[in-house]
């Protein structure tokens, strides 16, 4: 039977792999905690201010995932129209986007702490995937790229930061048709991805000067080369200055939180 309206607030729940939300629609989940949140045949889901270890969706449509945290792994399978925004994804296991369309990550922070060297973010048979104003910090030694593409197309990566503690040979490996990679900042990554159908331009290859520390702080430090360096056609930042690169803009009106730098981060960079 189909549930048309399902409203959850302030729930703390452990869900096993067998506990799937089947054939649901019109779901609002906010201010809640889950071990595993897994949707099957689900439509019109809004998730706000929630934390979970695992997030998975299968044969579902229309998700809005905002101001929430995934602490281990995510998987999207045969899913259409998902908007991740202002969220934190700490990934320790292989994460997959498989046979999906119209997936957007916007102003998201990624901390990669993969526990096996072959883990990465896989895009398989996907169409129209966007990473916009995101920041990604890699703290592992991956085998291959941080991203791995399999027969995917129309991938847009714009105004993002990619930085790594250890040297990474390439950001992306595999095969993609039509990659737009513009106005990004890369540090400690040897190359991006080379293909005839790619547009790779207007990128920076320099330390973005993230605050770092434990837990990792994705704010830009004063003097960061990412300040005002985003796509000039993008809307201005909320402080009225040109768009910054990365998930968190640098407020030039002076209302930034104090920045505490980390010797640990500098050691890991070296």
PDB file of C-alpha atoms in Angstrom:
ATOM      1  CA  UNK A   1       0.000   0.000   0.000  1.00  0.00           C
ATOM      2  CA  UNK A   2       1.168   3.509  -0.757  1.00  0.00           C
ATOM      3  CA  UNK A   3       1.583   6.143   1.918  1.00  0.00           C
ATOM      4  CA  UNK A   4       1.042   9.613   0.463  1.00  0.00           C
ATOM      5  CA  UNK A   5       2.100  11.810   3.411  1.00  0.00           C
ATOM      6  CA  UNK A   6       4.760  10.711   5.882  1.00  0.00           C
ATOM      7  CA  UNK A   7       6.204  13.274   8.314  1.00  0.00           C
ATOM      8  CA  UNK A   8       9.104  12.406  10.648  1.00  0.00           C
ATOM      9  CA  UNK A   9      10.672  14.813  13.155  1.00  0.00           C
ATOM     10  CA  UNK A  10      13.206  14.169  15.888  1.00  0.00           C
ATOM     11  CA  UNK A  11      13.539  10.424  15.304  1.00  0.00           C
ATOM     12  CA  UNK A  12      16.574   8.378  16.312  1.00  0.00           C
ATOM     13  CA  UNK A  13      16.473   4.968  14.653  1.00  0.00           C
ATOM     14  CA  UNK A  14      18.707   2.076  13.671  1.00  0.00           C
ATOM     15  CA  UNK A  15      17.511   0.473  10.429  1.00  0.00           C
ATOM     16  CA  UNK A  16      18.857  -2.837   9.161  1.00  0.00           C
ATOM     17  CA  UNK A  17      19.429  -3.627   5.485  1.00  0.00           C
ATOM     18  CA  UNK A  18      16.087  -5.432   5.387  1.00  0.00           C
ATOM     19  CA  UNK A  19      14.114  -2.403   6.599  1.00  0.00           C
ATOM     20  CA  UNK A  20      13.355  -0.572   3.360  1.00  0.00           C
ATOM     21  CA  UNK A  21      10.858   2.244   2.949  1.00  0.00           C
ATOM     22  CA  UNK A  22       8.802   0.719   0.129  1.00  0.00           C
ATOM     23  CA  UNK A  23       6.291   2.480  -2.127  1.00  0.00           C
ATOM     24  CA  UNK A  24       6.164   5.707  -0.159  1.00  0.00           C
ATOM     25  CA  UNK A  25       5.500   9.229  -1.370  1.00  0.00           C
ATOM     26  CA  UNK A  26       5.495  12.722   0.097  1.00  0.00           C
ATOM     27  CA  UNK A  27       8.036  12.043   2.880  1.00  0.00           C
ATOM     28  CA  UNK A  28       9.418  14.799   5.117  1.00  0.00           C
ATOM     29  CA  UNK A  29      12.264  13.788   7.454  1.00  0.00           C
ATOM     30  CA  UNK A  30      13.999  16.374   9.609  1.00  0.00           C
ATOM     31  CA  UNK A  31      16.069  16.644  12.799  1.00  0.00           C
ATOM     32  CA  UNK A  32      16.508  12.866  12.915  1.00  0.00           C
ATOM     33  CA  UNK A  33      19.274  10.284  13.235  1.00  0.00           C
ATOM     34  CA  UNK A  34      19.625   6.977  11.399  1.00  0.00           C
ATOM     35  CA  UNK A  35      22.176   4.226  11.077  1.00  0.00           C
ATOM     36  CA  UNK A  36      20.974   3.233   7.606  1.00  0.00           C
ATOM     37  CA  UNK A  37      18.397   5.206   5.608  1.00  0.00           C
ATOM     38  CA  UNK A  38      17.396   3.219   2.524  1.00  0.00           C
ATOM     39  CA  UNK A  39      14.588   4.036   0.083  1.00  0.00           C
ATOM     40  CA  UNK A  40      13.063   1.727  -2.537  1.00  0.00           C
ATOM     41  CA  UNK A  41      10.398   2.822  -5.074  1.00  0.00           C
ATOM     42  CA  UNK A  42      10.003   6.134  -3.275  1.00  0.00           C
ATOM     43  CA  UNK A  43       9.026   9.569  -4.569  1.00  0.00           C
ATOM     44  CA  UNK A  44       9.103  13.156  -3.317  1.00  0.00           C
ATOM     45  CA  UNK A  45      11.381  12.935  -0.276  1.00  0.00           C
ATOM     46  CA  UNK A  46      12.708  15.900   1.700  1.00  0.00           C
ATOM     47  CA  UNK A  47      15.509  15.256   4.203  1.00  0.00           C
ATOM     48  CA  UNK A  48      16.720  18.179   6.310  1.00  0.00           C
ATOM     49  CA  UNK A  49      19.130  18.451   9.239  1.00  0.00           C
ATOM     50  CA  UNK A  50      19.551  14.677   9.621  1.00  0.00           C
ATOM     51  CA  UNK A  51      22.543  12.432  10.298  1.00  0.00           C
ATOM     52  CA  UNK A  52      23.094   8.879   9.073  1.00  0.00           C
ATOM     53  CA  UNK A  53      25.916   6.430   8.470  1.00  0.00           C
ATOM     54  CA  UNK A  54      24.549   5.091   5.175  1.00  0.00           C
ATOM     55  CA  UNK A  55      22.147   6.636   2.660  1.00  0.00           C
ATOM     56  CA  UNK A  56      20.820   4.519  -0.220  1.00  0.00           C
ATOM     57  CA  UNK A  57      18.113   4.990  -2.827  1.00  0.00           C
ATOM     58  CA  UNK A  58      16.891   2.478  -5.409  1.00  0.00           C
ATOM     59  CA  UNK A  59      14.381   3.114  -8.259  1.00  0.00           C
ATOM     60  CA  UNK A  60      13.229   6.361  -6.667  1.00  0.00           C
ATOM     61  CA  UNK A  61      12.671   9.951  -7.787  1.00  0.00           C
ATOM     62  CA  UNK A  62      12.765  13.526  -6.558  1.00  0.00           C
ATOM     63  CA  UNK A  63      14.890  13.788  -3.402  1.00  0.00           C
ATOM     64  CA  UNK A  64      15.862  17.016  -1.654  1.00  0.00           C
ATOM     65  CA  UNK A  65      18.723  16.313   0.761  1.00  0.00           C
ATOM     66  CA  UNK A  66      19.742  19.428   2.674  1.00  0.00           C
ATOM     67  CA  UNK A  67      21.925  20.406   5.643  1.00  0.00           C
ATOM     68  CA  UNK A  68      22.468  16.754   6.532  1.00  0.00           C
ATOM     69  CA  UNK A  69      25.383  14.405   7.166  1.00  0.00           C
ATOM     70  CA  UNK A  70      26.409  11.008   5.816  1.00  0.00           C
ATOM     71  CA  UNK A  71      29.283   9.547   7.843  1.00  0.00           C
ATOM     72  CA  UNK A  72      30.257   6.356   5.958  1.00  0.00           C
ATOM     73  CA  UNK A  73      28.780   5.645   2.492  1.00  0.00           C
ATOM     74  CA  UNK A  74      26.053   6.548   0.008  1.00  0.00           C
ATOM     75  CA  UNK A  75      24.579   4.716  -2.963  1.00  0.00           C
ATOM     76  CA  UNK A  76      22.123   5.852  -5.639  1.00  0.00           C
ATOM     77  CA  UNK A  77      20.724   3.218  -8.014  1.00  0.00           C
ATOM     78  CA  UNK A  78      18.231   3.894 -10.845  1.00  0.00           C
ATOM     79  CA  UNK A  79      17.340   7.155  -9.147  1.00  0.00           C
ATOM     80  CA  UNK A  80      16.240  10.360 -10.885  1.00  0.00           C
ATOM     81  CA  UNK A  81      16.377  13.957  -9.668  1.00  0.00           C
ATOM     82  CA  UNK A  82      18.309  14.226  -6.398  1.00  0.00           C
ATOM     83  CA  UNK A  83      19.570  17.528  -4.990  1.00  0.00           C
ATOM     84  CA  UNK A  84      22.215  17.319  -2.262  1.00  0.00           C
ATOM     85  CA  UNK A  85      22.906  20.796  -0.879  1.00  0.00           C
ATOM     86  CA  UNK A  86      24.786  22.263   2.087  1.00  0.00           C
ATOM     87  CA  UNK A  87      25.576  18.762   3.307  1.00  0.00           C
ATOM     88  CA  UNK A  88      28.604  16.905   4.664  1.00  0.00           C
ATOM     89  CA  UNK A  89      29.634  13.520   3.265  1.00  0.00           C
ATOM     90  CA  UNK A  90      32.438  11.684   5.065  1.00  0.00           C
ATOM     91  CA  UNK A  91      33.103   8.599   2.967  1.00  0.00           C
ATOM     92  CA  UNK A  92      35.007   5.577   4.276  1.00  0.00           C
ATOM     93  CA  UNK A  93      33.582   3.017   1.839  1.00  0.00           C
ATOM     94  CA  UNK A  94      33.050   2.878  -1.920  1.00  0.00           C
ATOM     95  CA  UNK A  95      30.149   5.147  -2.929  1.00  0.00           C
ATOM     96  CA  UNK A  96      28.199   4.538  -6.124  1.00  0.00           C
ATOM     97  CA  UNK A  97      25.898   6.485  -8.458  1.00  0.00           C
ATOM     98  CA  UNK A  98      24.565   3.819 -10.825  1.00  0.00           C
ATOM     99  CA  UNK A  99      22.145   4.289 -13.743  1.00  0.00           C
ATOM    100  CA  UNK A 100      20.991   7.667 -12.411  1.00  0.00           C
ATOM    101  CA  UNK A 101      19.944  10.928 -14.026  1.00  0.00           C
ATOM    102  CA  UNK A 102      19.842  14.558 -12.901  1.00  0.00           C
ATOM    103  CA  UNK A 103      21.855  14.323  -9.671  1.00  0.00           C
ATOM    104  CA  UNK A 104      23.191  17.582  -8.191  1.00  0.00           C
ATOM    105  CA  UNK A 105      25.672  18.110  -5.357  1.00  0.00           C
ATOM    106  CA  UNK A 106      25.763  21.799  -4.459  1.00  0.00           C
ATOM    107  CA  UNK A 107      27.740  23.473  -1.656  1.00  0.00           C
ATOM    108  CA  UNK A 108      28.594  20.044  -0.253  1.00  0.00           C
ATOM    109  CA  UNK A 109      31.715  19.087   1.705  1.00  0.00           C
ATOM    110  CA  UNK A 110      33.348  15.707   1.039  1.00  0.00           C
ATOM    111  CA  UNK A 111      35.914  14.173   3.379  1.00  0.00           C
ATOM    112  CA  UNK A 112      37.406  11.024   1.822  1.00  0.00           C
ATOM    113  CA  UNK A 113      38.749   8.552   4.378  1.00  0.00           C
ATOM    114  CA  UNK A 114      38.440   5.350   2.359  1.00  0.00           C
ATOM    115  CA  UNK A 115      39.599   2.287   4.274  1.00  0.00           C
ATOM    116  CA  UNK A 116      40.708   0.349   1.159  1.00  0.00           C
ATOM    117  CA  UNK A 117      42.917   1.788  -1.553  1.00  0.00           C
ATOM    118  CA  UNK A 118      40.616   0.786  -4.425  1.00  0.00           C
ATOM    119  CA  UNK A 119      37.667   2.759  -3.063  1.00  0.00           C
ATOM    120  CA  UNK A 120      36.423   5.924  -4.757  1.00  0.00           C
ATOM    121  CA  UNK A 121      33.223   7.563  -6.017  1.00  0.00           C
ATOM    122  CA  UNK A 122      31.859   5.531  -8.954  1.00  0.00           C
ATOM    123  CA  UNK A 123      29.581   6.972 -11.646  1.00  0.00           C
ATOM    124  CA  UNK A 124      28.160   4.140 -13.756  1.00  0.00           C
ATOM    125  CA  UNK A 125      25.849   4.599 -16.748  1.00  0.00           C
ATOM    126  CA  UNK A 126      24.808   8.051 -15.533  1.00  0.00           C
ATOM    127  CA  UNK A 127      23.477  11.083 -17.371  1.00  0.00           C
ATOM    128  CA  UNK A 128      23.605  14.708 -16.177  1.00  0.00           C
ATOM    129  CA  UNK A 129      25.494  14.700 -12.873  1.00  0.00           C
ATOM    130  CA  UNK A 130      26.658  18.018 -11.400  1.00  0.00           C
ATOM    131  CA  UNK A 131      29.089  18.992  -8.649  1.00  0.00           C
ATOM    132  CA  UNK A 132      28.722  22.730  -8.047  1.00  0.00           C
ATOM    133  CA  UNK A 133      30.597  24.761  -5.412  1.00  0.00           C
ATOM    134  CA  UNK A 134      31.718  21.663  -3.527  1.00  0.00           C
ATOM    135  CA  UNK A 135      34.898  21.041  -1.522  1.00  0.00           C
ATOM    136  CA  UNK A 136      36.590  17.642  -1.372  1.00  0.00           C
ATOM    137  CA  UNK A 137      39.464  16.713   0.929  1.00  0.00           C
ATOM    138  CA  UNK A 138      41.190  13.362   0.358  1.00  0.00           C
ATOM    139  CA  UNK A 139      42.982  11.795   3.353  1.00  0.00           C
ATOM    140  CA  UNK A 140      43.706   8.400   1.757  1.00  0.00           C
ATOM    141  CA  UNK A 141      46.083   6.926  -0.818  1.00  0.00           C
ATOM    142  CA  UNK A 142      43.686   5.800  -3.549  1.00  0.00           C
ATOM    143  CA  UNK A 143      44.510   3.433  -6.373  1.00  0.00           C
ATOM    144  CA  UNK A 144      43.371   5.318  -9.454  1.00  0.00           C
ATOM    145  CA  UNK A 145      41.261   8.466  -9.385  1.00  0.00           C
ATOM    146  CA  UNK A 146      39.079   9.868  -6.637  1.00  0.00           C
ATOM    147  CA  UNK A 147      36.269   9.548  -9.210  1.00  0.00           C
ATOM    148  CA  UNK A 148      35.816   6.550 -11.509  1.00  0.00           C
ATOM    149  CA  UNK A 149      33.529   6.874 -14.540  1.00  0.00           C
ATOM    150  CA  UNK A 150      31.888   3.986 -16.394  1.00  0.00           C
ATOM    151  CA  UNK A 151      29.956   4.921 -19.545  1.00  0.00           C
ATOM    152  CA  UNK A 152      28.601   8.179 -18.133  1.00  0.00           C
ATOM    153  CA  UNK A 153      27.870  11.438 -19.912  1.00  0.00           C
ATOM    154  CA  UNK A 154      27.155  15.105 -19.346  1.00  0.00           C
ATOM    155  CA  UNK A 155      29.125  15.514 -16.129  1.00  0.00           C
ATOM    156  CA  UNK A 156      29.580  19.098 -14.886  1.00  0.00           C
ATOM    157  CA  UNK A 157      32.140  19.946 -12.188  1.00  0.00           C
ATOM    158  CA  UNK A 158      32.367  23.668 -11.561  1.00  0.00           C
ATOM    159  CA  UNK A 159      33.619  26.010  -8.818  1.00  0.00           C
ATOM    160  CA  UNK A 160      34.875  23.088  -6.706  1.00  0.00           C
ATOM    161  CA  UNK A 161      37.960  22.475  -4.565  1.00  0.00           C
ATOM    162  CA  UNK A 162      39.858  19.170  -4.726  1.00  0.00           C
ATOM    163  CA  UNK A 163      42.790  18.782  -2.376  1.00  0.00           C
ATOM    164  CA  UNK A 164      44.692  15.794  -1.067  1.00  0.00           C
ATOM    165  CA  UNK A 165      47.087  14.985   1.762  1.00  0.00           C
ATOM    166  CA  UNK A 166      48.876  12.379  -0.373  1.00  0.00           C
ATOM    167  CA  UNK A 167      49.813  12.670  -4.032  1.00  0.00           C
ATOM    168  CA  UNK A 168      46.993  11.582  -6.379  1.00  0.00           C
ATOM    169  CA  UNK A 169      47.906  10.676  -9.963  1.00  0.00           C
ATOM    170  CA  UNK A 170      44.586  11.778 -11.426  1.00  0.00           C
ATOM    171  CA  UNK A 171      41.274  13.079 -10.212  1.00  0.00           C
ATOM    172  CA  UNK A 172      39.142  11.047 -12.645  1.00  0.00           C
ATOM    173  CA  UNK A 173      39.737   7.723 -14.341  1.00  0.00           C
ATOM    174  CA  UNK A 174      37.491   5.626 -16.585  1.00  0.00           C
ATOM    175  CA  UNK A 175      35.391   6.902 -19.492  1.00  0.00           C
ATOM    176  CA  UNK A 176      32.995   9.826 -19.766  1.00  0.00           C
ATOM    177  CA  UNK A 177      31.259  11.503 -22.700  1.00  0.00           C
ATOM    178  CA  UNK A 178      31.074  15.289 -22.324  1.00  0.00           C
ATOM    179  CA  UNK A 179      32.801  16.459 -19.155  1.00  0.00           C
ATOM    180  CA  UNK A 180      32.677  20.156 -18.230  1.00  0.00           C
ATOM    181  CA  UNK A 181      35.402  20.888 -15.672  1.00  0.00           C
ATOM    182  CA  UNK A 182      35.826  24.628 -15.175  1.00  0.00           C
ATOM    183  CA  UNK A 183      36.766  27.156 -12.476  1.00  0.00           C
ATOM    184  CA  UNK A 184      37.966  24.523 -10.001  1.00  0.00           C
ATOM    185  CA  UNK A 185      40.990  24.486  -7.693  1.00  0.00           C
ATOM    186  CA  UNK A 186      43.211  21.394  -7.405  1.00  0.00           C
ATOM    187  CA  UNK A 187      46.080  20.721  -5.034  1.00  0.00           C
ATOM    188  CA  UNK A 188      48.380  17.678  -4.845  1.00  0.00           C
ATOM    189  CA  UNK A 189      46.598  16.089  -7.837  1.00  0.00           C
ATOM    190  CA  UNK A 190      48.777  15.482 -10.888  1.00  0.00           C
ATOM    191  CA  UNK A 191      46.134  15.627 -13.621  1.00  0.00           C
ATOM    192  CA  UNK A 192      42.375  15.813 -14.078  1.00  0.00           C
ATOM    193  CA  UNK A 193      41.182  13.708 -16.997  1.00  0.00           C
ATOM    194  CA  UNK A 194      41.949  13.880 -20.680  1.00  0.00           C
ATOM    195  CA  UNK A 195      39.431  13.124 -23.425  1.00  0.00           C
ATOM    196  CA  UNK A 196      38.413  14.702 -26.722  1.00  0.00           C
ATOM    197  CA  UNK A 197      34.887  15.414 -25.479  1.00  0.00           C
ATOM    198  CA  UNK A 198      35.992  17.260 -22.343  1.00  0.00           C
ATOM    199  CA  UNK A 199      36.037  20.972 -21.637  1.00  0.00           C
ATOM    200  CA  UNK A 200      38.754  21.561 -19.050  1.00  0.00           C
ATOM    201  CA  UNK A 201      39.655  25.216 -18.577  1.00  0.00           C
ATOM    202  CA  UNK A 202      40.007  28.145 -16.173  1.00  0.00           C
ATOM    203  CA  UNK A 203      41.177  25.917 -13.311  1.00  0.00           C
ATOM    204  CA  UNK A 204      43.697  26.713 -10.559  1.00  0.00           C
ATOM    205  CA  UNK A 205      46.475  24.353  -9.493  1.00  0.00           C
ATOM    206  CA  UNK A 206      47.422  25.709  -6.098  1.00  0.00           C
ATOM    207  CA  UNK A 207      46.835  25.183  -2.372  1.00  0.00           C
ATOM    208  CA  UNK A 208      43.265  26.443  -1.712  1.00  0.00           C
ATOM    209  CA  UNK A 209      44.236  27.315   1.879  1.00  0.00           C
ATOM    210  CA  UNK A 210      41.465  25.504   3.713  1.00  0.00           C
ATOM    211  CA  UNK A 211      41.390  25.886   7.487  1.00  0.00           C
ATOM    212  CA  UNK A 212      41.877  22.124   8.107  1.00  0.00           C
ATOM    213  CA  UNK A 213      42.227  20.700  11.601  1.00  0.00           C
ATOM    214  CA  UNK A 214      40.219  18.003  13.392  1.00  0.00           C
ATOM    215  CA  UNK A 215      37.373  17.837  12.658  1.00  0.00           C
ATOM    216  CA  UNK A 216      38.285  19.119   9.215  1.00  0.00           C
ATOM    217  CA  UNK A 217      37.221  22.723   8.627  1.00  0.00           C
ATOM    218  CA  UNK A 218      36.376  23.572   4.995  1.00  0.00           C
ATOM    219  CA  UNK A 219      36.379  27.347   5.469  1.00  0.00           C
ATOM    220  CA  UNK A 220      38.803  29.362   3.354  1.00  0.00           C
ATOM    221  CA  UNK A 221      41.627  31.086   5.181  1.00  0.00           C
ATOM    222  CA  UNK A 222      42.338  34.784   4.586  1.00  0.00           C
ATOM    223  CA  UNK A 223      44.322  35.188   1.378  1.00  0.00           C
ATOM    224  CA  UNK A 224      43.027  31.994  -0.211  1.00  0.00           C
ATOM    225  CA  UNK A 225      43.390  32.029  -4.024  1.00  0.00           C
ATOM    226  CA  UNK A 226      39.809  30.700  -4.216  1.00  0.00           C
ATOM    227  CA  UNK A 227      38.342  33.976  -2.980  1.00  0.00           C
ATOM    228  CA  UNK A 228      36.575  35.811  -5.853  1.00  0.00           C
ATOM    229  CA  UNK A 229      38.042  33.241  -8.308  1.00  0.00           C
ATOM    230  CA  UNK A 230      34.836  31.406  -9.278  1.00  0.00           C
ATOM    231  CA  UNK A 231      32.994  31.549 -12.562  1.00  0.00           C
ATOM    232  CA  UNK A 232      32.350  35.265 -13.243  1.00  0.00           C
ATOM    233  CA  UNK A 233      28.966  34.363 -14.721  1.00  0.00           C
ATOM    234  CA  UNK A 234      27.807  32.858 -11.408  1.00  0.00           C
ATOM    235  CA  UNK A 235      25.732  34.916  -8.962  1.00  0.00           C
ATOM    236  CA  UNK A 236      27.669  36.974  -6.443  1.00  0.00           C
ATOM    237  CA  UNK A 237      28.335  35.617  -2.966  1.00  0.00           C
ATOM    238  CA  UNK A 238      25.976  36.797  -0.179  1.00  0.00           C
ATOM    239  CA  UNK A 239      28.500  39.509   0.783  1.00  0.00           C
ATOM    240  CA  UNK A 240      28.151  41.060  -2.679  1.00  0.00           C
ATOM    241  CA  UNK A 241      31.598  39.997  -3.960  1.00  0.00           C
ATOM    242  CA  UNK A 242      32.394  37.769  -6.961  1.00  0.00           C
ATOM    243  CA  UNK A 243      31.749  34.058  -6.499  1.00  0.00           C
ATOM    244  CA  UNK A 244      34.346  32.066  -4.549  1.00  0.00           C
ATOM    245  CA  UNK A 245      35.469  28.544  -5.389  1.00  0.00           C
ATOM    246  CA  UNK A 246      34.416  25.915  -2.852  1.00  0.00           C
ATOM    247  CA  UNK A 247      31.525  24.935  -0.612  1.00  0.00           C
ATOM    248  CA  UNK A 248      31.817  27.776   1.915  1.00  0.00           C
ATOM    249  CA  UNK A 249      32.326  31.323   0.695  1.00  0.00           C
ATOM    250  CA  UNK A 250      34.711  33.701   2.472  1.00  0.00           C
ATOM    251  CA  UNK A 251      32.713  36.540   3.993  1.00  0.00           C
ATOM    252  CA  UNK A 252      34.614  39.723   3.150  1.00  0.00           C
ATOM    253  CA  UNK A 253      32.397  41.795   5.432  1.00  0.00           C
ATOM    254  CA  UNK A 254      34.491  40.456   8.314  1.00  0.00           C
ATOM    255  CA  UNK A 255      31.917  38.158   9.915  1.00  0.00           C
ATOM    256  CA  UNK A 256      34.006  34.985   9.635  1.00  0.00           C
ATOM    257  CA  UNK A 257      34.553  32.604  12.519  1.00  0.00           C
ATOM    258  CA  UNK A 258      38.121  32.537  13.942  1.00  0.00           C
ATOM    259  CA  UNK A 259      40.408  30.210  11.970  1.00  0.00           C
ATOM    260  CA  UNK A 260      42.665  27.807  13.883  1.00  0.00           C
ATOM    261  CA  UNK A 261      45.263  26.218  11.626  1.00  0.00           C
ATOM    262  CA  UNK A 262      46.528  22.695  12.200  1.00  0.00           C
ATOM    263  CA  UNK A 263      50.132  21.465  12.301  1.00  0.00           C
ATOM    264  CA  UNK A 264      48.691  18.012  11.579  1.00  0.00           C
ATOM    265  CA  UNK A 265      47.282  19.224   8.252  1.00  0.00           C
ATOM    266  CA  UNK A 266      50.568  20.808   7.252  1.00  0.00           C
ATOM    267  CA  UNK A 267      52.404  17.584   8.117  1.00  0.00           C
ATOM    268  CA  UNK A 268      49.998  15.517   6.010  1.00  0.00           C
ATOM    269  CA  UNK A 269      50.465  17.860   3.044  1.00  0.00           C
ATOM    270  CA  UNK A 270      54.224  17.521   3.075  1.00  0.00           C
TER     271      UNK A 270
END
